[in-house]
Amino acid sequence: MSTRRMSDEYTSDDIVHEESARQQDVPAVPGHRLRKYNVRMLAASVFLMMALCAILLYRISTLNAAIAEMTAQIGRLTQLAVEQREQIQSLRKELDDAQTPDDPAKEDNVGQGGGGNQEPPAEPDAAHKVYLTFDDGPSPNTQKILDILDKYGVKATFFVVGKQGDAKKEAMNKIVAAGHTLAMHSGTHKYAELYASLEDFAKDFADQQQFIYEATGVMCTIYRFPGGSSNTVSEIDMKDCARYLDSQGVRFFDWNISSGDGGTYLVPVEDLVANCTKKISKNSTSVILMHDAAGKTTTVEALPKIIETIQAMEDTVILPITDATTPIQHITWQKADAESAE
Ligand code: ZN
């Protein structure tokens, strides 16, 4: 009874405490651990994400630095390319200036003694000026003649024939490169075609001049008529041809000394040497006619002796023909009004 009472004497507060204790002790333990576990997982995830972010940021910054370095390198290379292009352009311009006149249409060129509107460079003073001239080339003999001239340090004049062909171009370029005067002697050398009419002559002239210009960059201003200006085979008046050349800013040269090698037979070496040299001391200007054709073998053989003989002469120089050279012409062709100017 008393127990009952005692138990009856439990206050409602006691019951509440007991209940609350029961609730706290029994199911509270696993719930707490779960929360702790979740918090740890969350923290780990956040840490992991932050670490990943940090790694990514590091990688991005590394890549950015590499990109910046490469961009800088591209910039430097571009700058270098620009500088090199400018250098190439400037070198090319210097080369062009050295090789061609300001106006390509002008009738003058380096190594050809001026012409056109420019004052030709003066020739050296000497009592006797000698001009070695070779007609009808280029031929297989041209290289031999060039070698001999080079050996003696002499410049000559080549009156070339032809208006087509790579072999001609190559030989003409060798003549120019060696510092000799490249001059014209017609495209065909066929009298019947060349001198059929003034139009035919003019066309042959223009074609050859253009061919030589395109092949060598030299605009020829010096001409020798096939057969000479005093030839008797032309159908047209040679004075008209001479005036036509004059209208083109071109001067023609005949000769006042003939080597004698123009015939069909081979002239002995000693005769060639004598023919070329015996009159020089009487002339102030000697234009010597020789031929650079394939068959003229004795001309090549005689050339060293001819040069040696001339070089041994007093107050005598061997020169290439230029626009400063006194012309030797067989015909008088100037019109009356032009004569006073000459
Ligand atoms: Zn000829």
mmCIF file of C-alpha atoms and ligand atoms in Angstrom:
data_model
loop_
_atom_site.group_PDB
_atom_site.id
_atom_site.type_symbol
_atom_site.label_atom_id
_atom_site.label_comp_id
_atom_site.label_asym_id
_atom_site.label_seq_id
_atom_site.Cartn_x
_atom_site.Cartn_y
_atom_site.Cartn_z
ATOM 1 C CA MET A 1 0.000 0.000 0.000
ATOM 2 C CA SER A 2 2.669 2.286 1.036
ATOM 3 C CA THR A 3 4.553 1.398 -2.129
ATOM 4 C CA ARG A 4 1.521 2.148 -4.109
ATOM 5 C CA ARG A 5 1.264 5.329 -2.253
ATOM 6 C CA MET A 6 4.787 6.017 -2.744
ATOM 7 C CA SER A 7 4.383 5.362 -6.370
ATOM 8 C CA ASP A 8 1.249 7.378 -6.203
ATOM 9 C CA GLU A 9 3.327 10.052 -4.617
ATOM 10 C CA TYR A 10 5.341 10.446 -7.880
ATOM 11 C CA THR A 11 4.753 13.841 -9.112
ATOM 12 C CA SER A 12 3.926 14.545 -12.716
ATOM 13 C CA ASP A 13 7.329 16.243 -12.925
ATOM 14 C CA ASP A 14 9.080 13.003 -12.124
ATOM 15 C CA ILE A 15 7.274 11.280 -14.916
ATOM 16 C CA VAL A 16 8.262 13.946 -17.355
ATOM 17 C CA HIS A 17 11.922 13.691 -16.331
ATOM 18 C CA GLU A 18 11.840 9.969 -16.631
ATOM 19 C CA GLU A 19 10.304 10.206 -20.090
ATOM 20 C CA SER A 20 12.707 12.759 -21.226
ATOM 21 C CA ALA A 21 15.649 10.750 -19.892
ATOM 22 C CA ARG A 22 14.402 7.704 -21.675
ATOM 23 C CA GLN A 23 14.036 9.651 -24.862
ATOM 24 C CA GLN A 24 17.477 11.222 -24.525
ATOM 25 C CA ASP A 25 19.455 8.131 -23.586
ATOM 26 C CA VAL A 26 18.130 5.443 -25.863
ATOM 27 C CA PRO A 27 17.514 6.821 -29.425
ATOM 28 C CA ALA A 28 19.827 9.943 -29.032
ATOM 29 C CA VAL A 29 23.136 8.064 -29.429
ATOM 30 C CA PRO A 30 22.947 6.825 -33.136
ATOM 31 C CA GLY A 31 21.381 10.147 -34.357
ATOM 32 C CA HIS A 32 24.281 12.169 -33.076
ATOM 33 C CA ARG A 33 26.825 9.958 -34.777
ATOM 34 C CA LEU A 34 24.994 10.235 -38.098
ATOM 35 C CA ARG A 35 25.036 14.017 -37.939
ATOM 36 C CA LYS A 36 28.704 14.002 -37.089
ATOM 37 C CA TYR A 37 29.349 11.653 -39.977
ATOM 38 C CA ASN A 38 27.378 13.859 -42.354
ATOM 39 C CA VAL A 39 29.244 16.955 -41.230
ATOM 40 C CA ARG A 40 32.563 15.215 -41.757
ATOM 41 C CA MET A 41 31.507 14.028 -45.209
ATOM 42 C CA LEU A 42 30.399 17.537 -46.080
ATOM 43 C CA ALA A 43 33.651 19.018 -44.830
ATOM 44 C CA ALA A 44 35.620 16.430 -46.755
ATOM 45 C CA SER A 45 33.658 17.173 -49.908
ATOM 46 C CA VAL A 46 34.150 20.903 -49.522
ATOM 47 C CA PHE A 47 37.845 20.359 -48.865
ATOM 48 C CA LEU A 48 38.097 18.081 -51.897
ATOM 49 C CA MET A 49 36.304 20.585 -54.117
ATOM 50 C CA MET A 50 38.478 23.394 -52.854
ATOM 51 C CA ALA A 51 41.574 21.310 -53.517
ATOM 52 C CA LEU A 52 40.337 20.516 -57.011
ATOM 53 C CA CYS A 53 39.575 24.175 -57.585
ATOM 54 C CA ALA A 54 43.040 25.078 -56.354
ATOM 55 C CA ILE A 55 44.635 22.520 -58.659
ATOM 56 C CA LEU A 56 42.533 23.764 -61.600
ATOM 57 C CA LEU A 57 43.367 27.362 -60.830
ATOM 58 C CA TYR A 58 47.049 26.446 -60.658
ATOM 59 C CA ARG A 59 46.825 24.607 -63.987
ATOM 60 C CA ILE A 60 44.961 27.537 -65.588
ATOM 61 C CA SER A 61 47.516 30.017 -64.343
ATOM 62 C CA THR A 62 50.348 27.754 -65.626
ATOM 63 C CA LEU A 63 48.649 27.495 -69.036
ATOM 64 C CA ASN A 64 48.023 31.231 -69.072
ATOM 65 C CA ALA A 65 51.707 31.844 -68.442
ATOM 66 C CA ALA A 66 52.630 29.431 -71.236
ATOM 67 C CA ILE A 67 50.155 31.110 -73.603
ATOM 68 C CA ALA A 68 51.558 34.525 -72.654
ATOM 69 C CA GLU A 69 55.096 33.290 -73.316
ATOM 70 C CA MET A 70 54.073 31.815 -76.683
ATOM 71 C CA THR A 71 52.201 34.992 -77.621
ATOM 72 C CA ALA A 72 55.289 37.012 -76.779
ATOM 73 C CA GLN A 73 57.390 34.632 -78.849
ATOM 74 C CA ILE A 74 54.988 34.930 -81.819
ATOM 75 C CA GLY A 75 55.184 38.706 -81.438
ATOM 76 C CA ARG A 76 58.984 38.596 -81.501
ATOM 77 C CA LEU A 77 58.990 36.284 -84.554
ATOM 78 C CA THR A 78 56.460 38.491 -86.345
ATOM 79 C CA GLN A 79 58.624 41.522 -85.623
ATOM 80 C CA LEU A 80 61.674 39.625 -86.912
ATOM 81 C CA ALA A 81 59.786 38.612 -90.071
ATOM 82 C CA VAL A 82 58.722 42.228 -90.656
ATOM 83 C CA GLU A 83 62.303 43.421 -90.180
ATOM 84 C CA GLN A 84 63.650 40.752 -92.518
ATOM 85 C CA ARG A 85 61.007 41.538 -95.144
ATOM 86 C CA GLU A 86 61.972 45.211 -94.956
ATOM 87 C CA GLN A 87 65.636 44.266 -95.256
ATOM 88 C CA ILE A 88 64.925 42.091 -98.317
ATOM 89 C CA GLN A 89 62.858 44.872 -99.910
ATOM 90 C CA SER A 90 65.605 47.408 -99.299
ATOM 91 C CA LEU A 91 68.263 45.056 -100.723
ATOM 92 C CA ARG A 92 66.062 44.316 -103.737
ATOM 93 C CA LYS A 93 65.603 48.040 -104.320
ATOM 94 C CA GLU A 94 69.361 48.620 -104.109
ATOM 95 C CA LEU A 95 69.884 45.794 -106.603
ATOM 96 C CA ASP A 96 67.240 47.207 -108.964
ATOM 97 C CA ASP A 97 68.768 50.677 -108.720
ATOM 98 C CA ALA A 98 72.175 49.256 -109.556
ATOM 99 C CA GLN A 99 70.925 47.166 -112.464
ATOM 100 C CA THR A 100 68.413 49.359 -114.256
ATOM 101 C CA PRO A 101 67.912 53.041 -114.977
ATOM 102 C CA ASP A 102 65.117 54.952 -113.211
ATOM 103 C CA ASP A 103 63.017 54.731 -116.345
ATOM 104 C CA PRO A 104 63.341 51.349 -118.065
ATOM 105 C CA ALA A 105 62.297 52.929 -121.372
ATOM 106 C CA LYS A 106 65.377 55.153 -121.368
ATOM 107 C CA GLU A 107 68.027 54.132 -123.834
ATOM 108 C CA ASP A 108 70.846 53.740 -121.390
ATOM 109 C CA ASN A 109 72.203 51.100 -119.133
ATOM 110 C CA VAL A 110 74.984 50.257 -116.733
ATOM 111 C CA GLY A 111 78.136 49.202 -118.521
ATOM 112 C CA GLN A 112 76.988 50.476 -121.884
ATOM 113 C CA GLY A 113 78.460 53.951 -121.693
ATOM 114 C CA GLY A 114 75.332 55.930 -120.931
ATOM 115 C CA GLY A 115 73.181 57.129 -123.812
ATOM 116 C CA GLY A 116 69.636 58.453 -123.882
ATOM 117 C CA ASN A 117 69.431 61.755 -122.063
ATOM 118 C CA GLN A 118 72.448 61.216 -119.842
ATOM 119 C CA GLU A 119 75.894 62.609 -120.548
ATOM 120 C CA PRO A 120 78.066 59.604 -121.420
ATOM 121 C CA PRO A 121 81.125 59.102 -119.204
ATOM 122 C CA ALA A 122 84.239 60.568 -120.803
ATOM 123 C CA GLU A 123 86.850 58.311 -122.357
ATOM 124 C CA PRO A 124 90.437 58.384 -121.090
ATOM 125 C CA ASP A 125 92.809 60.683 -122.944
ATOM 126 C CA ALA A 126 95.183 59.077 -125.422
ATOM 127 C CA ALA A 127 96.611 60.006 -128.812
ATOM 128 C CA HIS A 128 95.358 56.759 -130.298
ATOM 129 C CA LYS A 129 92.104 55.129 -129.273
ATOM 130 C CA VAL A 130 91.524 51.630 -130.556
ATOM 131 C CA TYR A 131 88.195 49.799 -130.547
ATOM 132 C CA LEU A 132 88.188 46.054 -131.109
ATOM 133 C CA THR A 133 84.825 45.057 -132.593
ATOM 134 C CA PHE A 134 83.435 41.591 -133.251
ATOM 135 C CA ASP A 135 80.524 41.111 -135.661
ATOM 136 C CA ASP A 136 78.109 38.241 -136.321
ATOM 137 C CA GLY A 137 78.319 36.493 -132.916
ATOM 138 C CA PRO A 138 77.533 35.068 -130.515
ATOM 139 C CA SER A 139 79.108 31.837 -131.661
ATOM 140 C CA PRO A 140 81.106 28.960 -130.157
ATOM 141 C CA ASN A 141 84.121 31.298 -130.443
ATOM 142 C CA THR A 142 82.597 33.968 -128.187
ATOM 143 C CA GLN A 143 83.754 32.356 -124.951
ATOM 144 C CA LYS A 144 87.297 31.966 -126.309
ATOM 145 C CA ILE A 145 87.368 35.634 -127.313
ATOM 146 C CA LEU A 146 85.995 36.645 -123.888
ATOM 147 C CA ASP A 147 88.699 34.607 -122.173
ATOM 148 C CA ILE A 148 91.460 36.258 -124.218
ATOM 149 C CA LEU A 149 90.081 39.760 -123.599
ATOM 150 C CA ASP A 150 89.855 38.973 -119.892
ATOM 151 C CA LYS A 151 93.425 37.699 -119.807
ATOM 152 C CA TYR A 152 94.708 41.004 -121.244
ATOM 153 C CA GLY A 153 92.290 43.187 -119.255
ATOM 154 C CA VAL A 154 90.774 44.594 -122.432
ATOM 155 C CA LYS A 155 87.176 45.651 -123.113
ATOM 156 C CA ALA A 156 85.736 45.283 -126.598
ATOM 157 C CA THR A 157 82.472 45.694 -128.504
ATOM 158 C CA PHE A 158 80.305 42.822 -129.733
ATOM 159 C CA PHE A 159 77.889 43.570 -132.582
ATOM 160 C CA VAL A 160 75.593 40.609 -132.092
ATOM 161 C CA VAL A 161 73.107 38.979 -134.456
ATOM 162 C CA GLY A 162 69.888 37.306 -133.331
ATOM 163 C CA LYS A 163 66.532 37.927 -131.778
ATOM 164 C CA GLN A 164 65.670 34.565 -130.234
ATOM 165 C CA GLY A 165 67.098 31.547 -128.454
ATOM 166 C CA ASP A 166 68.481 30.679 -125.025
ATOM 167 C CA ALA A 167 72.035 30.171 -126.308
ATOM 168 C CA LYS A 168 72.057 33.745 -127.658
ATOM 169 C CA LYS A 169 70.695 35.061 -124.370
ATOM 170 C CA GLU A 170 73.338 33.237 -122.366
ATOM 171 C CA ALA A 171 76.209 34.450 -124.554
ATOM 172 C CA MET A 172 74.888 38.027 -124.560
ATOM 173 C CA ASN A 173 74.706 37.981 -120.783
ATOM 174 C CA LYS A 174 78.295 36.769 -120.585
ATOM 175 C CA ILE A 175 79.393 39.669 -122.798
ATOM 176 C CA VAL A 176 77.555 42.152 -120.563
ATOM 177 C CA ALA A 177 78.749 40.531 -117.339
ATOM 178 C CA ALA A 178 82.361 40.801 -118.494
ATOM 179 C CA GLY A 179 81.935 44.565 -118.976
ATOM 180 C CA HIS A 180 82.064 44.682 -122.771
ATOM 181 C CA THR A 181 79.738 46.734 -124.923
ATOM 182 C CA LEU A 182 76.816 44.795 -126.316
ATOM 183 C CA ALA A 183 75.733 46.324 -129.638
ATOM 184 C CA MET A 184 73.315 45.362 -132.375
ATOM 185 C CA HIS A 185 73.990 43.880 -135.809
ATOM 186 C CA SER A 186 70.388 42.958 -136.803
ATOM 187 C CA GLY A 187 68.098 40.088 -135.910
ATOM 188 C CA THR A 188 68.576 38.047 -139.088
ATOM 189 C CA HIS A 189 71.577 39.441 -141.041
ATOM 190 C CA LYS A 190 69.681 38.475 -144.203
ATOM 191 C CA TYR A 191 70.138 41.391 -146.575
ATOM 192 C CA ALA A 192 67.073 40.575 -148.724
ATOM 193 C CA GLU A 193 64.752 40.638 -145.673
ATOM 194 C CA LEU A 194 66.465 43.331 -143.635
ATOM 195 C CA TYR A 195 66.797 45.883 -146.417
ATOM 196 C CA ALA A 196 63.564 45.078 -148.308
ATOM 197 C CA SER A 197 61.905 48.233 -146.973
ATOM 198 C CA LEU A 198 62.415 50.774 -144.210
ATOM 199 C CA GLU A 199 59.478 49.161 -142.370
ATOM 200 C CA ASP A 200 61.228 45.782 -142.521
ATOM 201 C CA PHE A 201 64.446 47.328 -141.270
ATOM 202 C CA ALA A 202 62.621 49.141 -138.436
ATOM 203 C CA LYS A 203 60.790 45.992 -137.387
ATOM 204 C CA ASP A 204 63.972 43.911 -137.340
ATOM 205 C CA PHE A 205 65.671 46.626 -135.308
ATOM 206 C CA ALA A 206 62.830 46.899 -132.772
ATOM 207 C CA ASP A 207 62.537 43.118 -132.396
ATOM 208 C CA GLN A 208 66.246 42.672 -131.743
ATOM 209 C CA GLN A 209 66.489 45.621 -129.365
ATOM 210 C CA GLN A 210 63.560 44.255 -127.358
ATOM 211 C CA PHE A 211 64.996 40.722 -127.358
ATOM 212 C CA ILE A 212 68.356 41.936 -126.072
ATOM 213 C CA TYR A 213 66.710 44.138 -123.459
ATOM 214 C CA GLU A 214 64.593 41.283 -122.146
ATOM 215 C CA ALA A 215 67.557 38.889 -122.196
ATOM 216 C CA THR A 216 70.143 41.146 -120.583
ATOM 217 C CA GLY A 217 68.510 44.334 -119.288
ATOM 218 C CA VAL A 218 70.670 46.303 -121.734
ATOM 219 C CA MET A 219 68.898 48.764 -124.013
ATOM 220 C CA CYS A 220 71.366 48.863 -126.909
ATOM 221 C CA THR A 221 72.198 52.279 -128.347
ATOM 222 C CA ILE A 222 74.944 51.230 -130.753
ATOM 223 C CA TYR A 223 74.362 49.556 -134.109
ATOM 224 C CA ARG A 224 76.350 48.248 -137.043
ATOM 225 C CA PHE A 225 74.603 47.680 -140.354
ATOM 226 C CA PRO A 226 75.137 44.234 -141.854
ATOM 227 C CA GLY A 227 77.409 44.963 -144.801
ATOM 228 C CA GLY A 228 78.162 48.394 -143.316
ATOM 229 C CA SER A 229 76.352 51.652 -144.072
ATOM 230 C CA SER A 230 78.104 51.778 -147.479
ATOM 231 C CA ASN A 231 76.807 48.379 -148.603
ATOM 232 C CA THR A 232 75.526 48.080 -152.159
ATOM 233 C CA VAL A 233 73.004 45.313 -151.521
ATOM 234 C CA SER A 234 70.282 47.316 -149.806
ATOM 235 C CA GLU A 235 66.986 48.002 -151.607
ATOM 236 C CA ILE A 236 66.516 51.084 -149.451
ATOM 237 C CA ASP A 237 68.563 54.244 -149.085
ATOM 238 C CA MET A 238 70.933 53.582 -146.173
ATOM 239 C CA LYS A 239 70.655 57.253 -145.210
ATOM 240 C CA ASP A 240 66.997 56.588 -144.372
ATOM 241 C CA CYS A 241 68.103 53.695 -142.153
ATOM 242 C CA ALA A 242 70.671 55.969 -140.506
ATOM 243 C CA ARG A 243 68.011 58.621 -139.849
ATOM 244 C CA TYR A 244 65.684 56.001 -138.492
ATOM 245 C CA LEU A 245 68.336 54.847 -136.009
ATOM 246 C CA ASP A 246 68.972 58.468 -135.063
ATOM 247 C CA SER A 247 65.257 58.914 -134.356
ATOM 248 C CA GLN A 248 65.560 55.956 -131.961
ATOM 249 C CA GLY A 249 68.493 57.505 -130.095
ATOM 250 C CA VAL A 250 70.862 54.944 -131.626
ATOM 251 C CA ARG A 251 74.226 55.626 -133.282
ATOM 252 C CA PHE A 252 75.778 53.364 -135.875
ATOM 253 C CA PHE A 253 79.446 52.530 -136.242
ATOM 254 C CA ASP A 254 81.233 51.354 -139.361
ATOM 255 C CA TRP A 255 85.005 50.732 -139.230
ATOM 256 C CA ASN A 256 88.200 52.274 -140.547
ATOM 257 C CA ILE A 257 90.392 49.205 -140.115
ATOM 258 C CA SER A 258 89.399 45.784 -141.400
ATOM 259 C CA SER A 259 91.078 42.638 -140.190
ATOM 260 C CA GLY A 260 90.178 41.057 -143.519
ATOM 261 C CA ASP A 261 88.460 38.079 -141.885
ATOM 262 C CA GLY A 262 85.084 38.782 -143.520
ATOM 263 C CA GLY A 263 85.668 36.618 -146.569
ATOM 264 C CA THR A 264 84.967 32.933 -147.070
ATOM 265 C CA TYR A 265 88.583 31.835 -146.737
ATOM 266 C CA LEU A 266 90.652 31.699 -143.534
ATOM 267 C CA VAL A 267 93.137 34.544 -143.264
ATOM 268 C CA PRO A 268 96.531 33.540 -141.789
ATOM 269 C CA VAL A 269 97.230 34.777 -138.273
ATOM 270 C CA GLU A 270 100.192 36.994 -139.219
ATOM 271 C CA ASP A 271 98.117 38.719 -141.944
ATOM 272 C CA LEU A 272 95.326 39.386 -139.473
ATOM 273 C CA VAL A 273 97.779 40.875 -136.959
ATOM 274 C CA ALA A 274 99.314 43.119 -139.606
ATOM 275 C CA ASN A 275 95.932 44.210 -141.020
ATOM 276 C CA CYS A 276 94.632 45.122 -137.564
ATOM 277 C CA THR A 277 97.651 47.003 -136.288
ATOM 278 C CA LYS A 278 99.574 48.707 -139.105
ATOM 279 C CA LYS A 279 97.370 51.830 -139.411
ATOM 280 C CA ILE A 280 96.700 52.491 -135.742
ATOM 281 C CA SER A 281 99.562 54.943 -135.191
ATOM 282 C CA LYS A 282 98.181 57.134 -138.013
ATOM 283 C CA ASN A 283 94.654 57.319 -136.542
ATOM 284 C CA SER A 284 93.327 59.073 -133.480
ATOM 285 C CA THR A 285 90.379 56.664 -133.595
ATOM 286 C CA SER A 286 90.701 53.139 -134.936
ATOM 287 C CA VAL A 287 87.613 50.967 -135.124
ATOM 288 C CA ILE A 288 88.816 47.493 -136.059
ATOM 289 C CA LEU A 289 86.396 45.107 -137.761
ATOM 290 C CA MET A 290 86.718 41.452 -136.796
ATOM 291 C CA HIS A 291 84.227 38.595 -136.852
ATOM 292 C CA ASP A 292 83.001 36.355 -134.053
ATOM 293 C CA ALA A 293 81.503 33.666 -136.288
ATOM 294 C CA ALA A 294 82.004 29.939 -135.740
ATOM 295 C CA GLY A 295 84.348 29.488 -138.711
ATOM 296 C CA LYS A 296 86.698 32.376 -137.908
ATOM 297 C CA THR A 297 89.249 30.313 -136.032
ATOM 298 C CA THR A 298 92.316 32.290 -137.081
ATOM 299 C CA THR A 299 90.749 35.478 -135.695
ATOM 300 C CA VAL A 300 90.710 33.831 -132.272
ATOM 301 C CA GLU A 301 94.283 32.638 -132.751
ATOM 302 C CA ALA A 302 95.461 36.093 -133.850
ATOM 303 C CA LEU A 303 93.723 38.031 -131.072
ATOM 304 C CA PRO A 304 96.413 37.678 -128.353
ATOM 305 C CA LYS A 305 99.108 38.922 -130.733
ATOM 306 C CA ILE A 306 96.871 41.767 -131.962
ATOM 307 C CA ILE A 307 96.285 42.941 -128.375
ATOM 308 C CA GLU A 308 99.941 42.578 -127.382
ATOM 309 C CA THR A 309 101.011 44.620 -130.410
ATOM 310 C CA ILE A 310 98.531 47.415 -129.653
ATOM 311 C CA GLN A 311 99.351 47.439 -125.937
ATOM 312 C CA ALA A 312 103.022 47.913 -126.806
ATOM 313 C CA MET A 313 102.214 51.069 -128.815
ATOM 314 C CA GLU A 314 102.891 54.452 -127.280
ATOM 315 C CA ASP A 315 100.004 56.628 -126.077
ATOM 316 C CA THR A 316 97.510 54.073 -127.318
ATOM 317 C CA VAL A 317 94.511 52.637 -125.447
ATOM 318 C CA ILE A 318 92.045 49.892 -126.246
ATOM 319 C CA LEU A 319 88.489 50.870 -125.311
ATOM 320 C CA PRO A 320 84.940 49.569 -125.690
ATOM 321 C CA ILE A 321 82.659 51.683 -127.873
ATOM 322 C CA THR A 322 80.313 53.849 -125.808
ATOM 323 C CA ASP A 323 78.122 56.849 -126.517
ATOM 324 C CA ALA A 324 81.220 58.969 -125.861
ATOM 325 C CA THR A 325 83.124 57.369 -128.752
ATOM 326 C CA THR A 326 83.731 59.368 -131.933
ATOM 327 C CA PRO A 327 81.685 57.516 -134.559
ATOM 328 C CA ILE A 328 83.317 56.126 -137.671
ATOM 329 C CA GLN A 329 80.707 56.187 -140.428
ATOM 330 C CA HIS A 330 81.068 55.472 -144.149
ATOM 331 C CA ILE A 331 78.141 57.597 -145.264
ATOM 332 C CA THR A 332 77.029 61.152 -144.584
ATOM 333 C CA TRP A 333 73.381 60.940 -143.767
ATOM 334 C CA GLN A 334 72.490 63.983 -141.628
ATOM 335 C CA LYS A 335 69.878 66.312 -143.104
ATOM 336 C CA ALA A 336 70.994 69.840 -143.908
ATOM 337 C CA ASP A 337 69.263 71.296 -140.809
ATOM 338 C CA ALA A 338 70.867 68.713 -138.564
ATOM 339 C CA GLU A 339 74.336 69.146 -140.021
ATOM 340 C CA SER A 340 74.980 72.469 -138.256
ATOM 341 C CA ALA A 341 74.186 70.795 -134.941
ATOM 342 C CA GLU A 342 76.703 68.020 -135.543
HETATM 343 ZN ZN ZN B 1 77.941 41.010 -140.273
#
